[in-house]
Structures are given as structure tokens and as C-alpha cells.
PDB file of C-alpha atoms in Angstrom:
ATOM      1  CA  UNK A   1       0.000   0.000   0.000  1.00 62.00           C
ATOM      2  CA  UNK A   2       0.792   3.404   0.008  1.00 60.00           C
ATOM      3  CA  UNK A   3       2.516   3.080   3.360  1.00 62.00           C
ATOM      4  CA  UNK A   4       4.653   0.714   3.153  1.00 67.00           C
ATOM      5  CA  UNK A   5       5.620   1.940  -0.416  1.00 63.00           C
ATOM      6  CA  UNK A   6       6.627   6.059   1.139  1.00 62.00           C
ATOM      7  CA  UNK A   7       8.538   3.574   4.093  1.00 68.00           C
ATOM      8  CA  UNK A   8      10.781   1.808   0.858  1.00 67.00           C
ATOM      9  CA  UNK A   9      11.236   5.413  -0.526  1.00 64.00           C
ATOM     10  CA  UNK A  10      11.924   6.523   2.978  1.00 69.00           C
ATOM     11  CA  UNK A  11      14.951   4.243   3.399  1.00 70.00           C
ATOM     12  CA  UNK A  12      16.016   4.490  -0.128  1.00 72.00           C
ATOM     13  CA  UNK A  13      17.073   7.710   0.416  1.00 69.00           C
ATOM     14  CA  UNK A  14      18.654   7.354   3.728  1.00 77.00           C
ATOM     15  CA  UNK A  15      15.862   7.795   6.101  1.00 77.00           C
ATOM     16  CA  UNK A  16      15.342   5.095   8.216  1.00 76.00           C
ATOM     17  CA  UNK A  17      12.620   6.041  10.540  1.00 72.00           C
ATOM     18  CA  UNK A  18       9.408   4.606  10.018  1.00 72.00           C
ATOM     19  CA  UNK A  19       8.171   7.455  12.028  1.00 74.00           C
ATOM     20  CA  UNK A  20       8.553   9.577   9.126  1.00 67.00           C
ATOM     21  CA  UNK A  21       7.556   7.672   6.687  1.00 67.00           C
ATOM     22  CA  UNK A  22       3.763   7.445   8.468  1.00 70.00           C
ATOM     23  CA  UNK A  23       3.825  11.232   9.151  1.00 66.00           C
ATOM     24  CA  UNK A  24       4.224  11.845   5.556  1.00 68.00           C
ATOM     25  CA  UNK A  25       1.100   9.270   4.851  1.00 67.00           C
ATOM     26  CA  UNK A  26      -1.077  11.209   7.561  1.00 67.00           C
ATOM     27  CA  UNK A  27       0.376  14.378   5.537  1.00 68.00           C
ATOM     28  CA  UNK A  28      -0.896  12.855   2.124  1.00 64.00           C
ATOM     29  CA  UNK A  29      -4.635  11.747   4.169  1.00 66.00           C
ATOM     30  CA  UNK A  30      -5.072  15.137   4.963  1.00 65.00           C
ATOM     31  CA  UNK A  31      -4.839  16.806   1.539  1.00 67.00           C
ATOM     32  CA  UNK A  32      -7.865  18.131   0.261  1.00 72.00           C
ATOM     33  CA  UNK A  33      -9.141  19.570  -3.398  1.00 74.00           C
ATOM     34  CA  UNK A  34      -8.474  22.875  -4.219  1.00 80.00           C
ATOM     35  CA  UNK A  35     -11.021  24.975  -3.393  1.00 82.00           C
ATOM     36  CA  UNK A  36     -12.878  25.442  -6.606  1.00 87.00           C
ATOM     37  CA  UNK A  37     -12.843  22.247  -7.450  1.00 85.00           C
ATOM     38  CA  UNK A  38     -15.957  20.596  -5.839  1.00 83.00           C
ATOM     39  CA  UNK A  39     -18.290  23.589  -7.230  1.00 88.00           C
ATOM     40  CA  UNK A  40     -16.873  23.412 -11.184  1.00 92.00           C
ATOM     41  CA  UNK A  41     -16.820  19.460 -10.764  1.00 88.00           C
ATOM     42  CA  UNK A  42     -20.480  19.503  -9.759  1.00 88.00           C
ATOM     43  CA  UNK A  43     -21.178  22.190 -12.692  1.00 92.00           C
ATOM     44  CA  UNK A  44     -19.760  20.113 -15.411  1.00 92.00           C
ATOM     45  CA  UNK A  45     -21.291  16.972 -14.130  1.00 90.00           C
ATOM     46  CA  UNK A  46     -24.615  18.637 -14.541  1.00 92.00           C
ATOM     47  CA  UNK A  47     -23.673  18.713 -18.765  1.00 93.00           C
ATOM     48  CA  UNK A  48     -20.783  16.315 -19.189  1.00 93.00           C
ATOM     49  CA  UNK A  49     -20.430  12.472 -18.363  1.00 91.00           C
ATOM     50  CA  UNK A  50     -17.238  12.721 -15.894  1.00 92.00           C
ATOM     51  CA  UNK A  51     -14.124  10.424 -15.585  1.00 92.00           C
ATOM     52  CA  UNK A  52     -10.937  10.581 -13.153  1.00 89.00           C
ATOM     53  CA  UNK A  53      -7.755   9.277 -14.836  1.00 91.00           C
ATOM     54  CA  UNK A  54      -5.363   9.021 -12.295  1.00 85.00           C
ATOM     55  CA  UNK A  55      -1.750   7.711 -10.853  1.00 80.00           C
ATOM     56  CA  UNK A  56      -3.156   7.184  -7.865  1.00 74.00           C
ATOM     57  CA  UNK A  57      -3.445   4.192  -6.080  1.00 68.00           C
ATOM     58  CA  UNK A  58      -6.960   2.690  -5.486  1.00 68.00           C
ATOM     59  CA  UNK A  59      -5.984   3.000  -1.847  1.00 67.00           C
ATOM     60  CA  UNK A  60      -5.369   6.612  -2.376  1.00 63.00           C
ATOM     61  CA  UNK A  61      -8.521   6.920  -4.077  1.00 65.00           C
ATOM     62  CA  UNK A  62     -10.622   5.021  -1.697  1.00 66.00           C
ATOM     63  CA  UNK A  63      -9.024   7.943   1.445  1.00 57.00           C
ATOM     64  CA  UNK A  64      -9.204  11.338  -0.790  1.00 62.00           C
ATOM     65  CA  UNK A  65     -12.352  13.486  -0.317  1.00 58.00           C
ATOM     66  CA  UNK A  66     -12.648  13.838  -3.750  1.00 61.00           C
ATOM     67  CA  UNK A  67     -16.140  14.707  -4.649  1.00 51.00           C
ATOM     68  CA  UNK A  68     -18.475  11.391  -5.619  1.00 66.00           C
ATOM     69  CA  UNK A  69     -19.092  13.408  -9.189  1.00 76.00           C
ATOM     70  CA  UNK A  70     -17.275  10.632 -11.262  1.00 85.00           C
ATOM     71  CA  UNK A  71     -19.249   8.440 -13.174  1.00 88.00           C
ATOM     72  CA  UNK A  72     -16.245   6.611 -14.465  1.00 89.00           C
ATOM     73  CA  UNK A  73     -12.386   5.856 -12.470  1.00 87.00           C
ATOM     74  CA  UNK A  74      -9.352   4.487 -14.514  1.00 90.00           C
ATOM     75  CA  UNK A  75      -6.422   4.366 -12.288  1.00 86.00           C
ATOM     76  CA  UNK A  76      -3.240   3.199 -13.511  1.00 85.00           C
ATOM     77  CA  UNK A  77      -2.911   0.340 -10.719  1.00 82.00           C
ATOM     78  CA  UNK A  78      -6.262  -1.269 -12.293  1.00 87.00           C
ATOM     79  CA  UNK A  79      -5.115  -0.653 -15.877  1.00 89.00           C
ATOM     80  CA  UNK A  80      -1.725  -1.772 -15.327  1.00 88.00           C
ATOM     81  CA  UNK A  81       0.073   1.185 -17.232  1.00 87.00           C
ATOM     82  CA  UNK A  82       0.763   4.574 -15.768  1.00 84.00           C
ATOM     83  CA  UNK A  83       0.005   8.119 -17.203  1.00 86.00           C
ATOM     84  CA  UNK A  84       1.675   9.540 -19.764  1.00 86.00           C
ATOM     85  CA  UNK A  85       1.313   6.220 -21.400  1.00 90.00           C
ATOM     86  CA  UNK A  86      -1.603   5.552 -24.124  1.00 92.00           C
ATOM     87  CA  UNK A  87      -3.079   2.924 -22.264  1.00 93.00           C
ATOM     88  CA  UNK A  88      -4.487   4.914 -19.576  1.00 92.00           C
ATOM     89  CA  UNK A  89      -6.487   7.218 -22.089  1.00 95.00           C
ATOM     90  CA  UNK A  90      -7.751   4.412 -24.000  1.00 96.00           C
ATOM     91  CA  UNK A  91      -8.927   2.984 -21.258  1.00 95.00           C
ATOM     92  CA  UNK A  92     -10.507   6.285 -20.184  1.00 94.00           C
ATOM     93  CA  UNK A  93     -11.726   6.607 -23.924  1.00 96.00           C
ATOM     94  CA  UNK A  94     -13.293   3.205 -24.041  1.00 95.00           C
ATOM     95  CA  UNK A  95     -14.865   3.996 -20.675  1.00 94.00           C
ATOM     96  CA  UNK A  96     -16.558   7.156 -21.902  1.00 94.00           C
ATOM     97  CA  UNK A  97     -16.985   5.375 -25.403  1.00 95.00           C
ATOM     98  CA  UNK A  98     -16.761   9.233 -27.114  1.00 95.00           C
ATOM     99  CA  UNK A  99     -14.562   9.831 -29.513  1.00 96.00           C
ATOM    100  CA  UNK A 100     -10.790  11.187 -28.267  1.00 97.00           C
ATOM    101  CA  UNK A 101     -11.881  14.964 -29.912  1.00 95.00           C
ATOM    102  CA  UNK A 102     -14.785  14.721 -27.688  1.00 96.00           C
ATOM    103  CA  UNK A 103     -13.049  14.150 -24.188  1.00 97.00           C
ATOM    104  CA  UNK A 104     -11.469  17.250 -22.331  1.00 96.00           C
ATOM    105  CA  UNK A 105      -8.800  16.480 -19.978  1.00 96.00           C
ATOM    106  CA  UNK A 106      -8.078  18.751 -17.156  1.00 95.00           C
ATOM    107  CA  UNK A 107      -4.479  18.122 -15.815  1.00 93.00           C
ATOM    108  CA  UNK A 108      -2.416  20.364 -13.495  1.00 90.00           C
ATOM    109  CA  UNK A 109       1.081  17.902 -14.315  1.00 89.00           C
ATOM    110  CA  UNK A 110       2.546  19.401 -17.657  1.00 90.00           C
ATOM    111  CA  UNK A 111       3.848  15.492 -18.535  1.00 87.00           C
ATOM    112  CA  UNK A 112       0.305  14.468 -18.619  1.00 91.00           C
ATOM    113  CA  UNK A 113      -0.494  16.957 -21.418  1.00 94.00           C
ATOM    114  CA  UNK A 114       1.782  15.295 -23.898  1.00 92.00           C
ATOM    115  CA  UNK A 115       0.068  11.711 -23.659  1.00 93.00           C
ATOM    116  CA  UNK A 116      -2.838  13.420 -23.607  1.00 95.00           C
ATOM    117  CA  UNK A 117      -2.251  15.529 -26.905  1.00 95.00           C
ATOM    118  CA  UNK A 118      -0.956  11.700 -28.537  1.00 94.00           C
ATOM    119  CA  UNK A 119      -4.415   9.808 -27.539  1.00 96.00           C
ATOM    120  CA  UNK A 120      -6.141  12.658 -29.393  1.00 97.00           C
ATOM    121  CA  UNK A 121      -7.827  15.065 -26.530  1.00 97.00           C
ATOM    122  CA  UNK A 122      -8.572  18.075 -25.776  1.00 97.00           C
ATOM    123  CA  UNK A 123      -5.986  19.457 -22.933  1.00 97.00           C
ATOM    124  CA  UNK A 124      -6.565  22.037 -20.650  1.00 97.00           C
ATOM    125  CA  UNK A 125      -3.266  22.743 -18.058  1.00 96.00           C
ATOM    126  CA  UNK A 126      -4.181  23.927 -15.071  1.00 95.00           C
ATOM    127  CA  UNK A 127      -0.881  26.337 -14.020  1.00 95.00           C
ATOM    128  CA  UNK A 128      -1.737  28.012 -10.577  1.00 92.00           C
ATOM    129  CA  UNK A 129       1.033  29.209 -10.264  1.00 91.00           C
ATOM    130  CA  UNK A 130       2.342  30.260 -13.249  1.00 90.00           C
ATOM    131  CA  UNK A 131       4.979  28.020 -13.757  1.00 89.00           C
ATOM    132  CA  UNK A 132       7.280  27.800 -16.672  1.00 90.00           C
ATOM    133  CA  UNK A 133       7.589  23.824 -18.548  1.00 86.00           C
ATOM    134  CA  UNK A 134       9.247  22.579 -20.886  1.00 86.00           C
ATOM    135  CA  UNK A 135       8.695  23.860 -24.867  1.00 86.00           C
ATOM    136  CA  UNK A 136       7.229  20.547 -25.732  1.00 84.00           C
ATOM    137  CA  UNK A 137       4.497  20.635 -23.182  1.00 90.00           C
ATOM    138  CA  UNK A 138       1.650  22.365 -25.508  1.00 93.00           C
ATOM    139  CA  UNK A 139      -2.071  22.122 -23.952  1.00 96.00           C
ATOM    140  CA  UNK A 140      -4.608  23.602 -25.721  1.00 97.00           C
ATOM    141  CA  UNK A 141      -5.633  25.564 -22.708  1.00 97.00           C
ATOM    142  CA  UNK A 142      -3.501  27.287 -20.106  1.00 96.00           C
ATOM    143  CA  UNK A 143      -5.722  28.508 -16.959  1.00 96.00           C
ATOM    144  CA  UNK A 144      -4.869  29.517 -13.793  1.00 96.00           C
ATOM    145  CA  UNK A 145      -7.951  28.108 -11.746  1.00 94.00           C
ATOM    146  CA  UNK A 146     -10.777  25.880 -12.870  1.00 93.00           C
ATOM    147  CA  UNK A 147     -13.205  28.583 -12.620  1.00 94.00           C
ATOM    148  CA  UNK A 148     -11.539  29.435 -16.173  1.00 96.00           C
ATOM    149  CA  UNK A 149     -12.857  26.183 -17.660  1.00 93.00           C
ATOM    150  CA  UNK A 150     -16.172  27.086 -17.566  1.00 93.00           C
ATOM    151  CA  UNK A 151     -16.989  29.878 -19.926  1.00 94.00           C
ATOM    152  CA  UNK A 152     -14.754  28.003 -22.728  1.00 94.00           C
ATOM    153  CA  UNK A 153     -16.810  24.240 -21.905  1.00 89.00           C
TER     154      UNK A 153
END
């Protein structure tokens, strides 16, 4: 689990007290959305059919307050290949069974826009703070909050 796998990265790098390693799990239980996003979630869900694509473990997943807004969850642990890989958004494709050019996906990691961009969506880059990426990262959106989504969906 999620645990055990921050105690392995704990003493990979030196750190060899477990203390830590469950302090920085309680740290990662207590993280919550960003403020806008329960209210622009619930908006969209009220016109679009919603997915989470995801890194996360289903561990993870099952502890987050995320809001209950998504009809559909791929997470690379059930899919068995990790974001920015293709499999992940096919499997998110098949799941919403739209065509690629039909799918928006919201990201705030600049590597997720390029495997994005290759499966054929629509990307919008959430940047909060403004920070500079690589060249190669090119979303079709750059927004500072998700309140921005909404006029353009």
C-alpha cells in the first residue's frame, strides 16, 4: 500500500525512521481539493459524463475526499500502465466510449499533457502558479484556476 511503499522510498534515500515515513502518509490523508474544485466538478457533471484518470493508487482513491461526481475511475494500478502512457487514455476513452476529440482532460502535471495531446484530446493545463515547462508541453488551454474552464466548456 501506500505506506509501506513512502517507508521503501523513505529508506532508499537514507531515512530510516518509520516514524517519518507514516507522518508523511497522515500528511498525504489530509490533503484536500483545491477549493474550486468541488463547485466546477459539480457544474460540469450537470452537462458532461465525468471520468478521473489518475496515478493514484486505489488506496489513495478510496481515502481522498474527492467529490463522488465521477461516473467513471481508470487508475493506472487497475489498468496496469501509468500516465503519460496511451493505455491509460484508451482505457478512459473506451470507458466514456466518445470519440478522443470529444473528451477534455483537465491536468495540473505538464507530462500528462503530452500523452494526452498523442491519444487525441482536448488538454486544458491547469498552471496556478504560473509556472514555466518545458517547450514541448503544448495544452490547448492554459488557466490559472478551474473557474476558467467554464466559460470556454
Amino acid at each position: 500500500g501506500i505506506r509501506e511503499s513512502l517507508a521503501l522510498t523513505c529508506n532508499a534515500n537514507g531515512i530510516q525512521n518509520t516514524l517519518y515515513a507514516d507522518h508523511l502518509f497522515m500528511r498525504l490523508c489530509e490533503s484536500k481539493p483545491f477549493p474550486d474544485a468541488s463547485a466546477v466538478l459539480r457544474h460540469l457533471k450537470s452537462r458532461y459524463s465525468l471520468a478521473i484518470c489518475s496515478n493514484v493508487s486505489t488506496e489513495y482513491y478510496d481515502i481522498a475526499e474527492l467529490p463522488l461526481c465521477f461516473e467513471y475511475v481508470v487508475l493506472s494500478e487497475l489498468v496496469g500502465v501509468t500516465k503519460p502512457q496511451f493505455g491509460l487514455y484508451a482505457a478512459m476513452i473506451k470507458a466514456l466510449d466518445h470519440s478522443p476529440s470529444e473528451i477534455a482532460h483537465i491536468t495540473s502535471s505538464p507530462m500528462d499533457v503530452i500523452g494526452a495531446k498523442n491519444a487525441g484530446l482536448t488538454v486544458f493545463l491547469i498552471n496556478r502558479n504560473g509556472e514555466r515547462h518545458a517547450e514541448s508541453i503544448l495544452p490547448d488551454y492554459e488557466l490559472k484556476t478551474l473557474d476558467e474552464l467554464l466559460p470556454i466548456l
